[in-house]
XYZ file of C-alpha atoms in Angstrom:
495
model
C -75.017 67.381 -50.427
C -77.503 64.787 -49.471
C -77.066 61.579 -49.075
C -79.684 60.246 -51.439
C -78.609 62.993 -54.282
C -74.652 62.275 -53.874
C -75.513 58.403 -54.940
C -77.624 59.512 -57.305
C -74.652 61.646 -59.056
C -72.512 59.013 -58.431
C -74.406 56.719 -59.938
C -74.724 58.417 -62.811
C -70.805 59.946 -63.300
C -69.063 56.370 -62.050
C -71.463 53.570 -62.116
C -68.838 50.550 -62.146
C -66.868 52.131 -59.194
C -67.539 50.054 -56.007
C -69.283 51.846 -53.675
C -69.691 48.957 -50.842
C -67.922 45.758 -50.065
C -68.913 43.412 -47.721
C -66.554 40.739 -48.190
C -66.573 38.949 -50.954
C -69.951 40.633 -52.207
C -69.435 44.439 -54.142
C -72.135 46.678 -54.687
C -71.428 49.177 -57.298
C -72.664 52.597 -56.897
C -74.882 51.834 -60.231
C -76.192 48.936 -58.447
C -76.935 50.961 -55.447
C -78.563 53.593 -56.439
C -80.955 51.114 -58.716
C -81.347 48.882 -55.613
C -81.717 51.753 -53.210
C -84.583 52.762 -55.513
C -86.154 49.672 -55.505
C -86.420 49.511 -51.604
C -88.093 53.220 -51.656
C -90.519 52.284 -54.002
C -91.160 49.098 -51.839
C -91.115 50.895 -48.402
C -93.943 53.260 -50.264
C -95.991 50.913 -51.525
C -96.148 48.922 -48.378
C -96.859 52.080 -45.839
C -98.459 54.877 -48.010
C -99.965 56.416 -44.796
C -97.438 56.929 -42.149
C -98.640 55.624 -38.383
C -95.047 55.214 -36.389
C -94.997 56.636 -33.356
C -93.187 59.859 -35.068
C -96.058 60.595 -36.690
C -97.927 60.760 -39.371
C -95.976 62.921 -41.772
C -92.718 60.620 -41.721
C -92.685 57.087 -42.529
C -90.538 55.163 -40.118
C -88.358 52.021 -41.243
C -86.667 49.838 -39.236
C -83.621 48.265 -40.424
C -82.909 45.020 -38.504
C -80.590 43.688 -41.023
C -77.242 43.759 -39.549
C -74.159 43.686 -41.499
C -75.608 42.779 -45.070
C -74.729 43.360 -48.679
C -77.789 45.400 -49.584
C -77.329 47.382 -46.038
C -76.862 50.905 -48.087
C -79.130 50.461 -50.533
C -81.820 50.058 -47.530
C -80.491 53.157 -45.595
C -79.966 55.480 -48.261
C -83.879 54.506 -48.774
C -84.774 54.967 -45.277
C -83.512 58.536 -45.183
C -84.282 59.874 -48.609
C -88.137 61.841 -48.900
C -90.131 61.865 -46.183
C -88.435 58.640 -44.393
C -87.146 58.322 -41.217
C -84.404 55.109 -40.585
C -84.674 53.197 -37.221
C -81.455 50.812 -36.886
C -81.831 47.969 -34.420
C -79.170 45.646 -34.250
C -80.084 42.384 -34.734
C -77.566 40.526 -32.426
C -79.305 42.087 -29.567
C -81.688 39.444 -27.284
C -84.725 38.702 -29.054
C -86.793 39.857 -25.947
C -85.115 43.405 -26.140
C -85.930 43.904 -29.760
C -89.406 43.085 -29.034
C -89.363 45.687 -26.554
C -87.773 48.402 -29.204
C -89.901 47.219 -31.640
C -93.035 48.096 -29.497
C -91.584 51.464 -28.486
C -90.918 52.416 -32.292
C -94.496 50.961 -33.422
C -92.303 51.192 -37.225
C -94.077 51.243 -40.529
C -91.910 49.150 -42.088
C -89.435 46.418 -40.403
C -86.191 45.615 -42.739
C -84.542 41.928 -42.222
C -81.892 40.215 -43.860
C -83.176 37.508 -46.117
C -80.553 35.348 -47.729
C -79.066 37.383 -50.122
C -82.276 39.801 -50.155
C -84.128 42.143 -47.430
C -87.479 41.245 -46.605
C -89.603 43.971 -45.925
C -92.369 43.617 -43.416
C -95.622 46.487 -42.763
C -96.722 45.101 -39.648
C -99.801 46.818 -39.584
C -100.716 45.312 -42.574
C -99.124 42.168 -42.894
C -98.096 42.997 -46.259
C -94.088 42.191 -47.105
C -91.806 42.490 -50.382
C -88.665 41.076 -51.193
C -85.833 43.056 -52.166
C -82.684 41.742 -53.913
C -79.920 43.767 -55.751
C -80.970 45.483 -59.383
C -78.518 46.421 -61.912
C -81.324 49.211 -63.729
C -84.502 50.595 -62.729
C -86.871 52.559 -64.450
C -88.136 54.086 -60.872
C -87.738 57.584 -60.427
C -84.798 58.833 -58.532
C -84.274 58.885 -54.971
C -85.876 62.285 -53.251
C -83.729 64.123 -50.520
C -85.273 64.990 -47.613
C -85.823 68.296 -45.492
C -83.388 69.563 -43.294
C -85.567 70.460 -40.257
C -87.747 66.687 -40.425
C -86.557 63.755 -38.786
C -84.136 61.276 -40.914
C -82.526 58.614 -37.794
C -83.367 57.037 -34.910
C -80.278 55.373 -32.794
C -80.323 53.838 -29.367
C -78.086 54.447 -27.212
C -76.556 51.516 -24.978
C -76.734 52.263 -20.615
C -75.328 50.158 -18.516
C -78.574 48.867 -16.722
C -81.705 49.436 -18.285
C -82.610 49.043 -21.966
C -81.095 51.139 -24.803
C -82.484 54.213 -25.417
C -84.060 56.564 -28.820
C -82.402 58.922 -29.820
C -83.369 60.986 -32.680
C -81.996 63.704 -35.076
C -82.560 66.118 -37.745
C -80.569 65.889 -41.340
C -79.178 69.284 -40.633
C -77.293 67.914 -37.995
C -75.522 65.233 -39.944
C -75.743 67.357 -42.993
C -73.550 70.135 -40.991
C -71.504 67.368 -39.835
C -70.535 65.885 -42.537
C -69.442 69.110 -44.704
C -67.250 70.173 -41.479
C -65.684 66.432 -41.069
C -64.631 65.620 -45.180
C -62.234 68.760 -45.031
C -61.218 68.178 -41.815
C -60.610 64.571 -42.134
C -59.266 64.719 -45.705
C -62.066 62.423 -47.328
C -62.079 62.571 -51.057
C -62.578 59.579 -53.774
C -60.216 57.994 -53.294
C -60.267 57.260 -49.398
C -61.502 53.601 -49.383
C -62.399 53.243 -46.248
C -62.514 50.007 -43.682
C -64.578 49.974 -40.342
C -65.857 46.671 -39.630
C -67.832 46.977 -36.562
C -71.988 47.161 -36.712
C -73.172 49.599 -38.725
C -76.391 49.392 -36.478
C -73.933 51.791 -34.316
C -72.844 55.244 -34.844
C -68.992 54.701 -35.622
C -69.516 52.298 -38.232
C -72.617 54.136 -40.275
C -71.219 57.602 -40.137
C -67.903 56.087 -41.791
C -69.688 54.505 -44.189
C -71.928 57.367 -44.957
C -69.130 59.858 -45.696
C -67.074 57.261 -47.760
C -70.151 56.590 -49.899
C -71.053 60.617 -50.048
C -67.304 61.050 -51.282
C -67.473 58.821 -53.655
C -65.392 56.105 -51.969
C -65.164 52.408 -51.530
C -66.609 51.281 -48.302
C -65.291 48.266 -46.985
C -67.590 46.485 -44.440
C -67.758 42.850 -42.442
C -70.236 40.451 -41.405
C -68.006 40.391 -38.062
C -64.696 41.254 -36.713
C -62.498 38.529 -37.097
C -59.127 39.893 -36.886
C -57.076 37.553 -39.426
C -59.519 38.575 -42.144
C -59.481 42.398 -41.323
C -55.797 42.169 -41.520
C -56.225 40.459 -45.208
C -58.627 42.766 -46.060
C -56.657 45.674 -45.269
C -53.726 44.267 -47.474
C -55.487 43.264 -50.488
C -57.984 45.960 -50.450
C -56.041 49.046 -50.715
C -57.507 50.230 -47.793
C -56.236 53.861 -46.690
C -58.218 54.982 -43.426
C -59.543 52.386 -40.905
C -62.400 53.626 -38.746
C -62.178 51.716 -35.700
C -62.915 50.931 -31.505
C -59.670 50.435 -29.580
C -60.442 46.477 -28.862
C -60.391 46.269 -33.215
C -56.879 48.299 -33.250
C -55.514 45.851 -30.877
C -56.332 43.258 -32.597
C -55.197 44.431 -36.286
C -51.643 45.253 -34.894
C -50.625 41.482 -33.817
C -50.104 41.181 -37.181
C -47.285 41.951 -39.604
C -47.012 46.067 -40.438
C -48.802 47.517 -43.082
C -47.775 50.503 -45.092
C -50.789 51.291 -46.892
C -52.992 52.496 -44.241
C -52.707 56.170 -44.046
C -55.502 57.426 -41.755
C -56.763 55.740 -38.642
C -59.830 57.161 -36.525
C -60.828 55.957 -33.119
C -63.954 56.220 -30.558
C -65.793 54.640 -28.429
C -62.824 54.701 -25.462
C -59.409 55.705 -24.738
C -56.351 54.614 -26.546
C -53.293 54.002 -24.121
C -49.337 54.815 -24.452
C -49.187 51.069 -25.195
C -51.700 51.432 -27.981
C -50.501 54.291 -29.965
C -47.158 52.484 -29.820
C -48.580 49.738 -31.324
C -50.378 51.627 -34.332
C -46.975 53.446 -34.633
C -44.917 49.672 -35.935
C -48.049 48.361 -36.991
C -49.289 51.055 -39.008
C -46.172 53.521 -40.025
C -47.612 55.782 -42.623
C -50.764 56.170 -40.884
C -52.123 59.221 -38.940
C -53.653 57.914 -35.708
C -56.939 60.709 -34.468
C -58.812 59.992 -31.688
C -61.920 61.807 -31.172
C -64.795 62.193 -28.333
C -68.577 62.707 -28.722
C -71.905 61.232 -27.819
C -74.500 59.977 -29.772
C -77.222 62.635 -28.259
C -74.177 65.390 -28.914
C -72.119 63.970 -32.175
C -68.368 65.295 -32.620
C -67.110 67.183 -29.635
C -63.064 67.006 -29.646
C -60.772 65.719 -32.294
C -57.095 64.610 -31.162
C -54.207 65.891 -33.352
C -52.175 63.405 -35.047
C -49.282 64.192 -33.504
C -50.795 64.575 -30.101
C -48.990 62.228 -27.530
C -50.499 59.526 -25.829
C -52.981 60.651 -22.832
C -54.922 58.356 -20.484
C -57.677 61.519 -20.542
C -56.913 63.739 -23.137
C -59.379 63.888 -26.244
C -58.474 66.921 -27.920
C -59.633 70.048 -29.284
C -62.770 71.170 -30.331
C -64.114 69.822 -33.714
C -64.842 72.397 -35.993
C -68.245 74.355 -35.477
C -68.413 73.116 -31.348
C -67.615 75.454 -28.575
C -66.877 73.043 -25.577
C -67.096 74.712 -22.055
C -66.601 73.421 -18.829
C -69.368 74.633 -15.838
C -69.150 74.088 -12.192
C -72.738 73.377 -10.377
C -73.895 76.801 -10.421
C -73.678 77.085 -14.550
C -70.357 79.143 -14.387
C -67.213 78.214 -15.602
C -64.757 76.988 -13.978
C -61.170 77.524 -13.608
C -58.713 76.106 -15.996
C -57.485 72.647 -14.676
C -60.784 72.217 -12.150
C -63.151 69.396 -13.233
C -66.697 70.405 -14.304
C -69.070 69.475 -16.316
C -68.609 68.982 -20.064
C -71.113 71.454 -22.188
C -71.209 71.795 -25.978
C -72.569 74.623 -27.922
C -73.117 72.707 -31.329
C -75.184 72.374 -34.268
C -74.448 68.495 -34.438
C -76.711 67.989 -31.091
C -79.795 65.167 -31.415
C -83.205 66.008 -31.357
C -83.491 64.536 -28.416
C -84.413 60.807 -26.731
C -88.260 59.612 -28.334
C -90.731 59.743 -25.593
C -90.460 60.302 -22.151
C -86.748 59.624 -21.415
C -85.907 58.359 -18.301
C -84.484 61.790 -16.520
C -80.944 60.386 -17.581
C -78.440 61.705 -20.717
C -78.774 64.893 -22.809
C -79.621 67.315 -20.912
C -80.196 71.610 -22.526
C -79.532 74.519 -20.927
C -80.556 77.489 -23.288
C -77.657 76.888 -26.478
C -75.675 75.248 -24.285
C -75.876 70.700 -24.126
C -74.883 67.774 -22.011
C -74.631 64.379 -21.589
C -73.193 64.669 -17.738
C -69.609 63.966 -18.565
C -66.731 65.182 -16.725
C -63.668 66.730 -17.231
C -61.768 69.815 -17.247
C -59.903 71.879 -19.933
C -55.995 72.814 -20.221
C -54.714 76.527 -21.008
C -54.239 75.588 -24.469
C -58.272 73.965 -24.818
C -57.314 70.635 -24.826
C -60.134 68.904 -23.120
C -59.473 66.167 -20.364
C -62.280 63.555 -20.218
C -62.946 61.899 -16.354
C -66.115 60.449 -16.816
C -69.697 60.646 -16.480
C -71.207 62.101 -13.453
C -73.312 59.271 -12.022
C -70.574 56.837 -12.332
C -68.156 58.739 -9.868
C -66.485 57.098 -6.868
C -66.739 58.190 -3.262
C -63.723 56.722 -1.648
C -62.817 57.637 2.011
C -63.330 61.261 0.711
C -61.759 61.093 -2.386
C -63.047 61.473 -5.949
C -62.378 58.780 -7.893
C -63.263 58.646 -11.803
C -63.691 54.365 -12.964
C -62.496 55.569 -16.837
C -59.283 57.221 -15.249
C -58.541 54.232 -13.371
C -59.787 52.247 -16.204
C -57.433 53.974 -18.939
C -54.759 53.195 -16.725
C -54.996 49.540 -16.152
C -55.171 49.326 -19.583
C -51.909 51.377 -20.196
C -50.314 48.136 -18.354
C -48.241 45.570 -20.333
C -49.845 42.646 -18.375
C -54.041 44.001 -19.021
C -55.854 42.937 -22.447
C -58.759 44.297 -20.989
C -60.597 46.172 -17.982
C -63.800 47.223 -16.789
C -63.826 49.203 -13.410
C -66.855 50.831 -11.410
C -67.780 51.082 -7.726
C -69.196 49.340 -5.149
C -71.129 50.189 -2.176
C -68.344 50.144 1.325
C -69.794 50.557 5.001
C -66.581 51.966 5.884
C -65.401 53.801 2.803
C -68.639 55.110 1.420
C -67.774 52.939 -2.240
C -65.079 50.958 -3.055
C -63.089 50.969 -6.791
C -63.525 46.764 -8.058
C -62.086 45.944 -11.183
C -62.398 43.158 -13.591
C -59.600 42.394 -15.906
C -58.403 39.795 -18.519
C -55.122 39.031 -18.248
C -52.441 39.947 -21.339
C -51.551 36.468 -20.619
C -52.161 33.568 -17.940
C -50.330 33.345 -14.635
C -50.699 37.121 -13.555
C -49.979 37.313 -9.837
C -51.718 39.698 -7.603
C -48.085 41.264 -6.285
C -47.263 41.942 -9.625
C -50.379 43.683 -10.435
C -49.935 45.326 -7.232
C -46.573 46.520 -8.121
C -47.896 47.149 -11.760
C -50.611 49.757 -10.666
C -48.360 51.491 -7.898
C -46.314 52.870 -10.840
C -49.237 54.232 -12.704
C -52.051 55.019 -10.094
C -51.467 56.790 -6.244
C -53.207 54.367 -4.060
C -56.547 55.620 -3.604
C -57.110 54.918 -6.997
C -56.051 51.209 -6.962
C -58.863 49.009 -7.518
C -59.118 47.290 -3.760
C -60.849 44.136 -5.062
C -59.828 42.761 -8.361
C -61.319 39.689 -10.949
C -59.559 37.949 -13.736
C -61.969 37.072 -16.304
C -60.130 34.815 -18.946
C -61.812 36.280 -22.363
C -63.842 39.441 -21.456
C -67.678 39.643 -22.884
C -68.092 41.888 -25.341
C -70.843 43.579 -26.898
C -70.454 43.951 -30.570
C -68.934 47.226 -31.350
C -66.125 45.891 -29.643
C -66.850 47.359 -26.579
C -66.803 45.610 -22.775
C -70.485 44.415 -21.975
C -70.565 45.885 -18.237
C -73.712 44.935 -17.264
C -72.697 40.721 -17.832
C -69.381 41.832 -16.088
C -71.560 43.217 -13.353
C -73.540 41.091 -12.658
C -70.756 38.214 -13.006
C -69.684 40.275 -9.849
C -72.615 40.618 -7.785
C -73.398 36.586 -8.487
C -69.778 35.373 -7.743
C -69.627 34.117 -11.268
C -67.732 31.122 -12.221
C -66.700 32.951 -15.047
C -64.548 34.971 -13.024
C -61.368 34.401 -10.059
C -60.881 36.504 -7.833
C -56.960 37.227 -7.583
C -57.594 39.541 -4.646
């Protein structure tokens, strides 16, 4: 169903039941629907001619609001009718948003506002404040058509600026239907995932909670203390997460009434999946792997064991294949070239693109990544194609490497990538925060030898005392980069 019409019947079936919490502010799904009205009427009456640079027949809103209490009320808005959501998070530089912004050329720009949204036309100068409504005698909330455009994301490169993606509603419409099965999401799955819901994770959890007639739980910011109190007073059941949050969550006491835990956005490690096991006992740990230009590609199994590259099988509706240069498969075991055949696949990037990302070839879609499959289909992730190592003639993948480090007791956290070598061709660096201070080089040394064969050893290695982070919890490797490349204070080199 779509979104807009599920809140809609919600609304009208369960109004009291809380639909989203941020905090110590509940929206009800009464009060959404009412408020989500509110903003539609608003974004309409402030852009009745669409002029974004989608086109005339879709009116494009921007949400720059962050983490905010009225959040869903603005996004089921921004998606229902003929609307198209942009979301831009608002922690990013100023200068980059600008630059976004310009590139979008939105109808309608969405800000937080206190305990409101302000809603800006820029072309007109015209703006309306929005705050939450308990009725509303507006009419109720359109749904859209499958084949027009509803979102725009941006992805996040390691260089240059984020790019826009965007997608049909059939693809998240398809998505969706396959993943509440397949995930078990009913009514009573109140849900947690406190990272940005400016970013995929975070939005596409909330969105299936809130189309199943769930509690969302959201947060302003990940602070780990109040996650874990959250979690324990909230009756929260699945937890929707990056590995850096999981971490955190389990230096706490256990909790038994987690029962679901989903992870993207990198590799969990031996070490981590331990963790979740005392931390979380009742709770079945997935991990899955996709893109934002692709969506789901491979699920883990619950009781799949701990892998430094497995992600899993296939998620239901995607045939993954893996293609050597040519465009044939390869054999099982060789690594290739990850390809999905999927009706979850983006649109594509808004304008020109920069040559880099998705790339189609007739059904079949990439985003470059390598890997290579088992007998069984389990798919192996190595990394993406561009960010391969040259070494002395070997092959080196930085996420293998990387997934490693971080499978050892003395690493928090690790970034690795190449560097140019006028003997070796490229070098593997790393950068690393320590679990703890007073790491010695021979015992990271010693450390990697059991894990890694030596080719594969980081040859130059920083500690960085608290790693930068950008805020879905991820490492910020372009800051860790260029830390490198400047000889950074913020870094010591321990060899």
């Amino acid at each position: 169903m779509p979104l807009s019409g599920a809140i809609e019947r919600h609304a009208a079936h369960n109004p009291q039941n809380p639909a989203f919490h941020l905090e110590d502010r509940v929206l009800s799904y009464g009060a959404l629907a009412a408020t989500a009205r509110a903003c539609h009427g608003a974004f309409t009456s402030l852009a009745a001619q669409a002029e974004s640079v989608i086109g005339p027949k879709t009116r494009l809103i921007a949400l720059v609001c962050g983490n905010h209490a009225l959040f869903p009320a603005a996004f089921v808005a921004a998606t229902a009718g003929d609307n198209c959501a942009a979301l831009i998070d608002p922690h990013l530089p100023d200068a980059m948003r600008g630059r976004m912004l310009e590139t979008l050329a939105p109808d309608i720009v969405v800000t937080a506002n206190g305990d409101g949204l302000l809603a800006n036309a820029p072309r007109t100068g015209g703006s309306l404040r929005i705050v939450e409504s308990a009725t509303t005698a507006a009419p109720p909330l359109p749904e859209g058509r499958d084949d027009d455009p509803f979102l725009i994301v941006f992805t996040s490169g390691t260089t240059a600026d984020p790019k826009p993606i965007i997608r049909d509603r059939r693809s998240w419409r398809i998505s969706l239907s396959a993943g509440a099965p397949f995930f078990g999401i009913d009514a009573e799955t109140h849900s947690y995932a406190p990272g940005p819901l400016a970013h995929g994770l975070a939005l596409y959890a909330m969105t299936e909670t809130l189309l199943a007639g769930a509690a969302f739980h959201s947060a302003t910011h990940f602070e780990a203390a109040s996650a874990r109190e959250t979690i324990r007073t909230a009756g929260i059941r699945r937890l929707v997460l990056v590995p850096t949050m999981l971490r955190r969550l389990c230096e706490g006491p256990p909790v038994a009434s987690v029962e679901a835990i989903t992870v993207a956005g990198a590799k969990l490690t031996a070490a981590d999946h331990a963790l979740s096991r005392r931390h979380f006992p009742q709770a079945a740990l997935r991990e899955y792997y996709g893109a934002s230009e692709l969506g789901f590609i491979t699920v883990t199994r619950p009781d799949a064991a701990a892998s430094s590259t497995a992600v899993g099988h296939a998620f239901p509706g995607v045939a993954v294949s893996v293609l050597g240069e040519a465009g044939n498969p390869v054999p099982v075991g060789e690594t290739g070239t990850i390809f999905v055949q999927s009706p979850l696949v983006a649109t594509g990037y808004l304008g020109a693109g920069d040559g880099a990302g998705l790339k189609r070839f007739g059904a079949r879609a990439t985003v470059g990544d390598l890997g290579f499959l088992d007998a069984d289909g389990t798919l192996h992730l190595l990394g993406r194609s561009g960010g391969m190592v040259l070494s002395g003639g070997n092959n080196i993948y930085p996420s293998e490497v990387e997934a490693a480090l971080l499978g050892l007791a003395c690493v928090r956290a690790a970034h690795v990538f190449g560097r140019d070598h006028a003997d070796l061709g490229g070098e593997l660096v790393a950068v690393i925060e320590p679990s703890a201070d007073g790491l010695a080089a021979d015992d990271l040394r010693a450390a990697m030898a059991a894990v890694l064969p030596r080719y594969k050893q980081p040859r130059r290695i920083w500690l960085c005392p608290a790693m930068p982070v950008t805020p879905s919890g991820k490492v910020e490797a372009k800051t860790v980069r260029q830390w490198v490349a400047e000889g950074s204070d913020a870094l010591e080199r321990l060899f």
